[in-house]
mmCIF file of C-alpha atoms in Angstrom:
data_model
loop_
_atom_site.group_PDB
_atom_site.id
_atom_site.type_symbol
_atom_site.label_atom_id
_atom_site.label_comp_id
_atom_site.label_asym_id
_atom_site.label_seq_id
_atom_site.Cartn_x
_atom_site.Cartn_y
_atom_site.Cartn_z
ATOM 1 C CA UNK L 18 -69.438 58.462 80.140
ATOM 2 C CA UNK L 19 -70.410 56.181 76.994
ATOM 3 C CA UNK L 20 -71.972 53.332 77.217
ATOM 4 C CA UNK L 21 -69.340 51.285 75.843
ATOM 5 C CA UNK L 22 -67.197 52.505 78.647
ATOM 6 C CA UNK L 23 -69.957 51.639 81.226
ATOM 7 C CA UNK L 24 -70.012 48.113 79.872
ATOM 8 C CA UNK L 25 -66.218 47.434 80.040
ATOM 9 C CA UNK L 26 -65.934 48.595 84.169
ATOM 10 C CA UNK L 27 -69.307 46.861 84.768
ATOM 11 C CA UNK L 28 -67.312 43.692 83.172
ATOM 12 C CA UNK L 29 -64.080 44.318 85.046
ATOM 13 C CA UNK L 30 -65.959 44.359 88.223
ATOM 14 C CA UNK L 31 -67.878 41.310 87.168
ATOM 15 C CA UNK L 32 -64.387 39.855 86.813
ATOM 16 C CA UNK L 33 -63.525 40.901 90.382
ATOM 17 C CA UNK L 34 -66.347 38.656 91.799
ATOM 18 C CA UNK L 35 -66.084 36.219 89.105
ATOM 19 C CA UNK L 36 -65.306 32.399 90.503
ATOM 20 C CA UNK L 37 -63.764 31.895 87.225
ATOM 21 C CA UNK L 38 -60.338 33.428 88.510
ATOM 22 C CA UNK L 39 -60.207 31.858 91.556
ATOM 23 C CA UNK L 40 -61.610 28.502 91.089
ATOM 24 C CA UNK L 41 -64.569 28.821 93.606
ATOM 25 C CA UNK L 42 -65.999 24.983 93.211
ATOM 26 C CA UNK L 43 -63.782 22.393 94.572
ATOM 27 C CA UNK L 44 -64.572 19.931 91.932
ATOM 28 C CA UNK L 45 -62.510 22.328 89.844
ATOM 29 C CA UNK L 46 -60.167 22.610 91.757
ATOM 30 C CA UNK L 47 -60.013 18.915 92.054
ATOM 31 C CA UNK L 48 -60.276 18.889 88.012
ATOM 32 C CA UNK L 49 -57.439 21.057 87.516
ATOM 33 C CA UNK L 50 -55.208 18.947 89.854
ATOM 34 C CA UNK L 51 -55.880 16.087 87.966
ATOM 35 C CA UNK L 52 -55.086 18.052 84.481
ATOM 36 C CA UNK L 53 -51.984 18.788 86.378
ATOM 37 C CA UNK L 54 -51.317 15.131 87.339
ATOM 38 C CA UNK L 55 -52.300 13.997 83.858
ATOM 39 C CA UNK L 56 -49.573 16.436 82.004
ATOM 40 C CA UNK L 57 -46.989 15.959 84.742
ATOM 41 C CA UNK L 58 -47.171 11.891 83.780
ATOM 42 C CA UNK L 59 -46.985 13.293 79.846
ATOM 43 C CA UNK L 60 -50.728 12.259 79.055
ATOM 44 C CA UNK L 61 -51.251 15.045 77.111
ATOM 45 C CA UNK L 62 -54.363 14.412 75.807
ATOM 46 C CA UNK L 63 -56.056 13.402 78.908
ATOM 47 C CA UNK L 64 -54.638 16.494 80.646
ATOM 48 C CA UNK L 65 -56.311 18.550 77.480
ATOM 49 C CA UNK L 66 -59.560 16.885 77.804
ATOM 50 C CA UNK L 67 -59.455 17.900 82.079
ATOM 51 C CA UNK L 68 -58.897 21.745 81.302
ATOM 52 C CA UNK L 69 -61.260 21.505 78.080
ATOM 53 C CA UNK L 70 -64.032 20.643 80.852
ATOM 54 C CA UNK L 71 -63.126 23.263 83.513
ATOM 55 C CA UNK L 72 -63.595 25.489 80.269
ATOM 56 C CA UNK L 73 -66.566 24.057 79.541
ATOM 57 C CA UNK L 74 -67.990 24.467 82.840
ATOM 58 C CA UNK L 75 -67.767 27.756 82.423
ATOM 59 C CA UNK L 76 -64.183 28.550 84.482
ATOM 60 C CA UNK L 77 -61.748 30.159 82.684
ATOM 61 C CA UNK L 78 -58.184 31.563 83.911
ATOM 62 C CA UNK L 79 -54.986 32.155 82.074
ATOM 63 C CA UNK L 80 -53.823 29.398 84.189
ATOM 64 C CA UNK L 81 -55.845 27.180 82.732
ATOM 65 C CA UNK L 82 -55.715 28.633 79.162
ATOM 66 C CA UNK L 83 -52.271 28.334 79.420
ATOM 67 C CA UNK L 84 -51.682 24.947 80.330
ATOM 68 C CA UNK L 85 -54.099 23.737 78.269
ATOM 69 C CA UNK L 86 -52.054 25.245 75.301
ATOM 70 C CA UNK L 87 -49.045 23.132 76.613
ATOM 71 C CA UNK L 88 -51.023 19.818 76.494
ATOM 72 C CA UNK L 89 -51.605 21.116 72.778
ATOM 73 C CA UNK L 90 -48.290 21.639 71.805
ATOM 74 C CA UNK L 91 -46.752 18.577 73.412
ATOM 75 C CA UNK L 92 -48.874 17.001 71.042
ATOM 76 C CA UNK L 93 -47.559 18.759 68.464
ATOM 77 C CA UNK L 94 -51.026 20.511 67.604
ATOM 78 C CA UNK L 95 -49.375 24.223 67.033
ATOM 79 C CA UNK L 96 -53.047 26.577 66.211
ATOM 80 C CA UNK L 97 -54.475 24.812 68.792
ATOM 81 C CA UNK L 98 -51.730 25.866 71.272
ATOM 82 C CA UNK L 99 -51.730 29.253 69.641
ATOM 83 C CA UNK L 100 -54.767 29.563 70.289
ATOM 84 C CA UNK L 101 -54.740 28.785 73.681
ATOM 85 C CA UNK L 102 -51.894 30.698 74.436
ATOM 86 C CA UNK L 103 -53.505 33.870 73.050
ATOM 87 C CA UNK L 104 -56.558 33.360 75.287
ATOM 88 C CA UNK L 105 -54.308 33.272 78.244
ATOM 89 C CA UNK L 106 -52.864 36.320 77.212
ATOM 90 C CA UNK L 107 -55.471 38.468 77.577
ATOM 91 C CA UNK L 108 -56.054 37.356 81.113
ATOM 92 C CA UNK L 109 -52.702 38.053 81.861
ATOM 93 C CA UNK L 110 -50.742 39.806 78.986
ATOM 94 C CA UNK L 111 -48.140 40.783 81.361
ATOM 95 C CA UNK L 112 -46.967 37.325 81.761
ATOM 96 C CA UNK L 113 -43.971 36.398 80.749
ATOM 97 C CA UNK L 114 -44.316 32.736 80.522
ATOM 98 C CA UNK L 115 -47.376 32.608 78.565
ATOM 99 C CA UNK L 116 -45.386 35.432 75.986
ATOM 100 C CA UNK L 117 -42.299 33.123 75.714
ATOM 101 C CA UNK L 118 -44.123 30.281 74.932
ATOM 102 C CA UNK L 119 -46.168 32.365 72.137
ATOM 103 C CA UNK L 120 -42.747 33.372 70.571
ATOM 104 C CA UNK L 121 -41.757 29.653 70.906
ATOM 105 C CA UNK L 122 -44.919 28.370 69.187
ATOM 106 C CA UNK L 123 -44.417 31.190 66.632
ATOM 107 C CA UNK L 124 -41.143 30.144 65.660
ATOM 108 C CA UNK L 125 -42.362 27.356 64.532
ATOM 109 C CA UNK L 126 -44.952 28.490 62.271
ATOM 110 C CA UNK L 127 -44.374 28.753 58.235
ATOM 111 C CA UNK L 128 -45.393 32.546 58.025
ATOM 112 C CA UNK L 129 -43.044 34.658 59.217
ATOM 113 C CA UNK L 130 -44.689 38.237 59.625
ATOM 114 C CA UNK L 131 -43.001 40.972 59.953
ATOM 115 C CA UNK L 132 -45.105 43.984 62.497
ATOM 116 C CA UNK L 133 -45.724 47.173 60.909
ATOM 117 C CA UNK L 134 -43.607 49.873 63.203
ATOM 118 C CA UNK L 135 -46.336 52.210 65.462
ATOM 119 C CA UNK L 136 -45.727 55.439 66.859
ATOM 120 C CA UNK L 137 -43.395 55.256 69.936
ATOM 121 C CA UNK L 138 -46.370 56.894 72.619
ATOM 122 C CA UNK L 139 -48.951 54.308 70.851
ATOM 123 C CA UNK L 140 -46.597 51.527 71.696
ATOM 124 C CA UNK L 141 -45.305 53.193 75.299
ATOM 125 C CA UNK L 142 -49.564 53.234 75.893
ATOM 126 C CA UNK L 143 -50.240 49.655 75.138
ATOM 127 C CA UNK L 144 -47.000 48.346 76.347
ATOM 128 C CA UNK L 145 -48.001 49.771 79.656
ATOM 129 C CA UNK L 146 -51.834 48.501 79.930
ATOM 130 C CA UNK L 147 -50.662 44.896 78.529
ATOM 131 C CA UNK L 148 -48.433 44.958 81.022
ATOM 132 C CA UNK L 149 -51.008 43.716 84.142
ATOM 133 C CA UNK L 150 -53.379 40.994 84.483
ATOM 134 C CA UNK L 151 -56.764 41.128 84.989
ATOM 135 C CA UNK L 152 -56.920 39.113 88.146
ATOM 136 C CA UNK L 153 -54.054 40.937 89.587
ATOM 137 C CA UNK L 154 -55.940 43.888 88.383
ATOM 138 C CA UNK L 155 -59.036 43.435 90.430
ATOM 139 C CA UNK L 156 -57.256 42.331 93.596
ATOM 140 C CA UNK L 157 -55.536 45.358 93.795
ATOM 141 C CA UNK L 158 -58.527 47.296 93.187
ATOM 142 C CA UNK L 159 -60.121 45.551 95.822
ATOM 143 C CA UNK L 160 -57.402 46.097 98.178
ATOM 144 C CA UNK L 161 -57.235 49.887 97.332
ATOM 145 C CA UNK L 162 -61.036 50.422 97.766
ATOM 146 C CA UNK L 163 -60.816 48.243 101.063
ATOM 147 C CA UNK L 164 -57.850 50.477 102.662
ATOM 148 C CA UNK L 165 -59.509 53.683 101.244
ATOM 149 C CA UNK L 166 -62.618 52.419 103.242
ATOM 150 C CA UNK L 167 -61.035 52.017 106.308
ATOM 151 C CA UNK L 168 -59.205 55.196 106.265
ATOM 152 C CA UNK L 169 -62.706 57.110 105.566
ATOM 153 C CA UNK L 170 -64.346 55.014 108.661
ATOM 154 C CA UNK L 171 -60.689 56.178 110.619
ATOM 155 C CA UNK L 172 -61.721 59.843 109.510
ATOM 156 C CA UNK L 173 -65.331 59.446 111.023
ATOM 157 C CA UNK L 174 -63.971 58.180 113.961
ATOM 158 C CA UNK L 175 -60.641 59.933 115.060
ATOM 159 C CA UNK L 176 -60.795 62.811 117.369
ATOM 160 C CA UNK L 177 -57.842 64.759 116.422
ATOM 161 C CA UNK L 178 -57.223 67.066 113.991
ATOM 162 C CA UNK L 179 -54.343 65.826 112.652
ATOM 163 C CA UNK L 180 -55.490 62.551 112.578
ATOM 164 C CA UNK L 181 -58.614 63.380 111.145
ATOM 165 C CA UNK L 182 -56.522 65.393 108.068
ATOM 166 C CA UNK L 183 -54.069 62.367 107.752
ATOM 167 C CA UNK L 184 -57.222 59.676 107.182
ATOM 168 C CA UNK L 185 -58.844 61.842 105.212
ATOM 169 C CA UNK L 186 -56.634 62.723 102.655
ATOM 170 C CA UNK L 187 -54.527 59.182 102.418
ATOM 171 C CA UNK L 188 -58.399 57.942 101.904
ATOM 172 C CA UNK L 189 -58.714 59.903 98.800
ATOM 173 C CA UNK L 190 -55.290 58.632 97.803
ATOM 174 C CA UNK L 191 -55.713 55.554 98.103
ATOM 175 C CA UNK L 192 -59.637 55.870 96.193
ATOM 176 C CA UNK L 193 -57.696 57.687 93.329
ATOM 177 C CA UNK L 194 -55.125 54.799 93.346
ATOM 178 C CA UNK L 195 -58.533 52.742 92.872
ATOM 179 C CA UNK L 196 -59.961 54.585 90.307
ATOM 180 C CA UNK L 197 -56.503 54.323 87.682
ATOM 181 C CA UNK L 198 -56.807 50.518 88.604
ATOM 182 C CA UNK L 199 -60.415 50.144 86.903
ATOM 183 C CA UNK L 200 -59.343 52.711 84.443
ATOM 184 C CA UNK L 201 -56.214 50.542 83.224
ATOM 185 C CA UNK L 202 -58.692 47.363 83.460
ATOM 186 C CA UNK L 203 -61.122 49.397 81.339
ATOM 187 C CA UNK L 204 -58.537 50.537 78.652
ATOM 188 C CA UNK L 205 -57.520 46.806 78.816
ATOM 189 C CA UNK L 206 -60.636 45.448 77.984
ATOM 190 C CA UNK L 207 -60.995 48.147 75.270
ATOM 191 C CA UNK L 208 -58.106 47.312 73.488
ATOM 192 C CA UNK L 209 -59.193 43.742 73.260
ATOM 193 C CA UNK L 210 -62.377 44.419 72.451
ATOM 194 C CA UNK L 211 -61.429 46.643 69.471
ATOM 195 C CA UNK L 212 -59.067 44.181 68.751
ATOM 196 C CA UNK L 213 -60.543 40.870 67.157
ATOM 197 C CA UNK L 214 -57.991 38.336 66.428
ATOM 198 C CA UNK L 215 -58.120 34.314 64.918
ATOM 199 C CA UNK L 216 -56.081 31.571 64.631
ATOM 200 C CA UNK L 217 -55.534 30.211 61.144
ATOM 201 C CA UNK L 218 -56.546 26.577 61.839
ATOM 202 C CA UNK L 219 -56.517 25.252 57.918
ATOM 203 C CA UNK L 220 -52.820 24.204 56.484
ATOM 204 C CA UNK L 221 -52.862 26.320 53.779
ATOM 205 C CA UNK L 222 -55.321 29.253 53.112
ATOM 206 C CA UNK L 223 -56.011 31.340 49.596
ATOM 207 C CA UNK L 224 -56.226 34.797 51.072
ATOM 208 C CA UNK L 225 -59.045 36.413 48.455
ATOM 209 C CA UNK L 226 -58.677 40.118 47.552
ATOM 210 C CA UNK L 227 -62.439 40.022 47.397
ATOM 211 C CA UNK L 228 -65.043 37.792 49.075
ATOM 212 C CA UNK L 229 -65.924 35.156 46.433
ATOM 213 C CA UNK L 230 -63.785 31.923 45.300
ATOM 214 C CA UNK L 231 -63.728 33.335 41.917
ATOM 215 C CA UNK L 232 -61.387 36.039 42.174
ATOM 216 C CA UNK L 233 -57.787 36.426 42.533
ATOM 217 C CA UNK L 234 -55.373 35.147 45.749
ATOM 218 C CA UNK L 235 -53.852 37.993 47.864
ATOM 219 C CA UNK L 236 -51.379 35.827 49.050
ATOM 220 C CA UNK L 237 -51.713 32.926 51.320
ATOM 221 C CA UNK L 238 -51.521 31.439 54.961
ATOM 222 C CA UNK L 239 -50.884 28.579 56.865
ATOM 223 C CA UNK L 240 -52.045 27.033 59.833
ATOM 224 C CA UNK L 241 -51.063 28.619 62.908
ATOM 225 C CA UNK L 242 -50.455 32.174 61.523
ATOM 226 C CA UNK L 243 -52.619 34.747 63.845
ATOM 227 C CA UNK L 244 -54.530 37.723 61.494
ATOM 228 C CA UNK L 245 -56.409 40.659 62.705
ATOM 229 C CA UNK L 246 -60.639 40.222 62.054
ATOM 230 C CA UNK L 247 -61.263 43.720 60.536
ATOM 231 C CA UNK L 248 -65.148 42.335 59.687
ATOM 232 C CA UNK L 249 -67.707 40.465 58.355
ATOM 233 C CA UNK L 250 -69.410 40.048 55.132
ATOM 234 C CA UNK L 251 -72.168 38.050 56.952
ATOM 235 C CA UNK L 252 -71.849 35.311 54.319
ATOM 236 C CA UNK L 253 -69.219 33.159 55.754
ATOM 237 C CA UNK L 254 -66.073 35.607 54.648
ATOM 238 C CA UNK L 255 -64.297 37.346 57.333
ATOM 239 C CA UNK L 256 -61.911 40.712 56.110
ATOM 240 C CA UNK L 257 -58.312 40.202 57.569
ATOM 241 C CA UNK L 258 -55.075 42.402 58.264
ATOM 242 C CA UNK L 259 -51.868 41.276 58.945
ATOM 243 C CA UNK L 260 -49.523 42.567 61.293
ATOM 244 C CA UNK L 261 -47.214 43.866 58.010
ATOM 245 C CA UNK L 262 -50.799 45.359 57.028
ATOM 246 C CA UNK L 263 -51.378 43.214 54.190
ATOM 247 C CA UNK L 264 -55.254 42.562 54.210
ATOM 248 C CA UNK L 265 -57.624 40.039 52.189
ATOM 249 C CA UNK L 266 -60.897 37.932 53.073
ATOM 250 C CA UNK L 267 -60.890 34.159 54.299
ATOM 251 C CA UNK L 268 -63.476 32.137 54.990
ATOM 252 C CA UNK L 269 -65.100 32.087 58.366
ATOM 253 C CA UNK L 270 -63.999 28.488 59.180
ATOM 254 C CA UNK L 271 -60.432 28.428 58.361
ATOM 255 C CA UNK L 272 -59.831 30.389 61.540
ATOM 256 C CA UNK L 273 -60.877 30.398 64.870
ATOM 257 C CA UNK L 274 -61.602 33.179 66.934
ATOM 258 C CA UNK L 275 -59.157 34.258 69.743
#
């Protein structure tokens, strides 16, 4: 096994025990209740400013992502709900509230960016790993590994034979079940990792065919407008694609990082 695929289950089942999901501290709880209360009475920007500090804090969910995108975007701040809304998406790309609301927010961007067609089993693959959270992820891989347990201690335990074949068998099941959990997870993690996105964050960007200001515009963005980070010149230029795989350089702080 490599030990890039080492890293991603060791941080899935970091995930699994993470507090971040679940909210472990009651303060924020408490905090997120109050975000809650905040947006419910329309103060947007006091709600924002609750789930900025659970973020800060060091909690994250798509929950929280989430809403915190809606505070944005009642505001009328569209990257920074974008942004937000990505976030939450790859906690739980699945969901279909945080996806509506991305096509929503898109909608009302200026570029309109038409995807590049991929091969039907390439789509099929990530349309099926995209299509579970990570917290529901590691519950049920918790749950699987818990049942598979008690069906091996049933097996140590049972006297007959037929018992003993029925425990033993529905505990590697249920194990196997356990293992294509972390595996999904893993792929999921992959495919984000090997994925770097932004969030175009200045109104109106000069996409550069090279990195330097002297040379000649690609074409050019606006704010809001997500682009695929292929790289890094390591002097403040990052290389681009588009989802219509146009490609360019932009600086490093007309975007922010998803």
């Amino acid at each position: 096994m490599k030990f890039n695929q080492i890293k991603l289950i060791a941080c899935f089942l970091a995930m699994i025990f993470s507090p971040a999901l679940s909210f472990g501290a009651d303060n924020q709880q408490q905090l997120f209740k109050k975000a809650n209360a905040l947006y419910a009475k329309s103060q947007y920007k006091q709600a924002a400013d609750a789930y900025q500090q659970i973020l800060d804090a060091g909690y994250q969910s798509a929950g929280v992502y989430f809403n915190l995108g809606n505070a944005h975007y009642k505001q009328g701040e569209l990257p920074d709900a974008l942004l937000y809304y990505e976030k939450a998406r790859r906690l739980a790309p699945g969901d279909d509230d945080i996806n509506f609301n991305i096509r929503l927010a898109n909608s009302k961007t200026v570029d309109k960016i038409d995807e590049v067609p991929e091969f039907f089993l390439s789509r099929w693959w990530k349309g099926f790993i995209l299509s579970f959270s990570a917290d529901k992820l590691a519950t049920t891989a918790i749950i699987l590994m818990l049942v598979g347990s008690a069906l091996l201690i049933w097996y140590f335990f049972a006297i007959a034979s037929g018992l003993k074949k029925f425990s033993f068998f529905s505990a590697i099941f249920f194990f196997f079940l356990a293992i294509c959990t972390v595996t999904i997870a893993a792929s999921q993690l992959s495919y984000f990792d090997s994925n770097k996105q932004a969030i175009v964050f200045t109104p109106s960007v000069n996409v550069k065919t090279s990195p330097a200001d002297a040379v000649s515009t690609a074409f050019v963005l606006h704010e809001g407008t997500k682009v695929n980070v292929l790289g890094s010149n390591g002097g403040g230029w990052l290389k681009i694609k588009l989802a219509n795989g146009n490609e360019g350089w932009i600086k490093t702080a007309d975007v922010k990082a998803i």
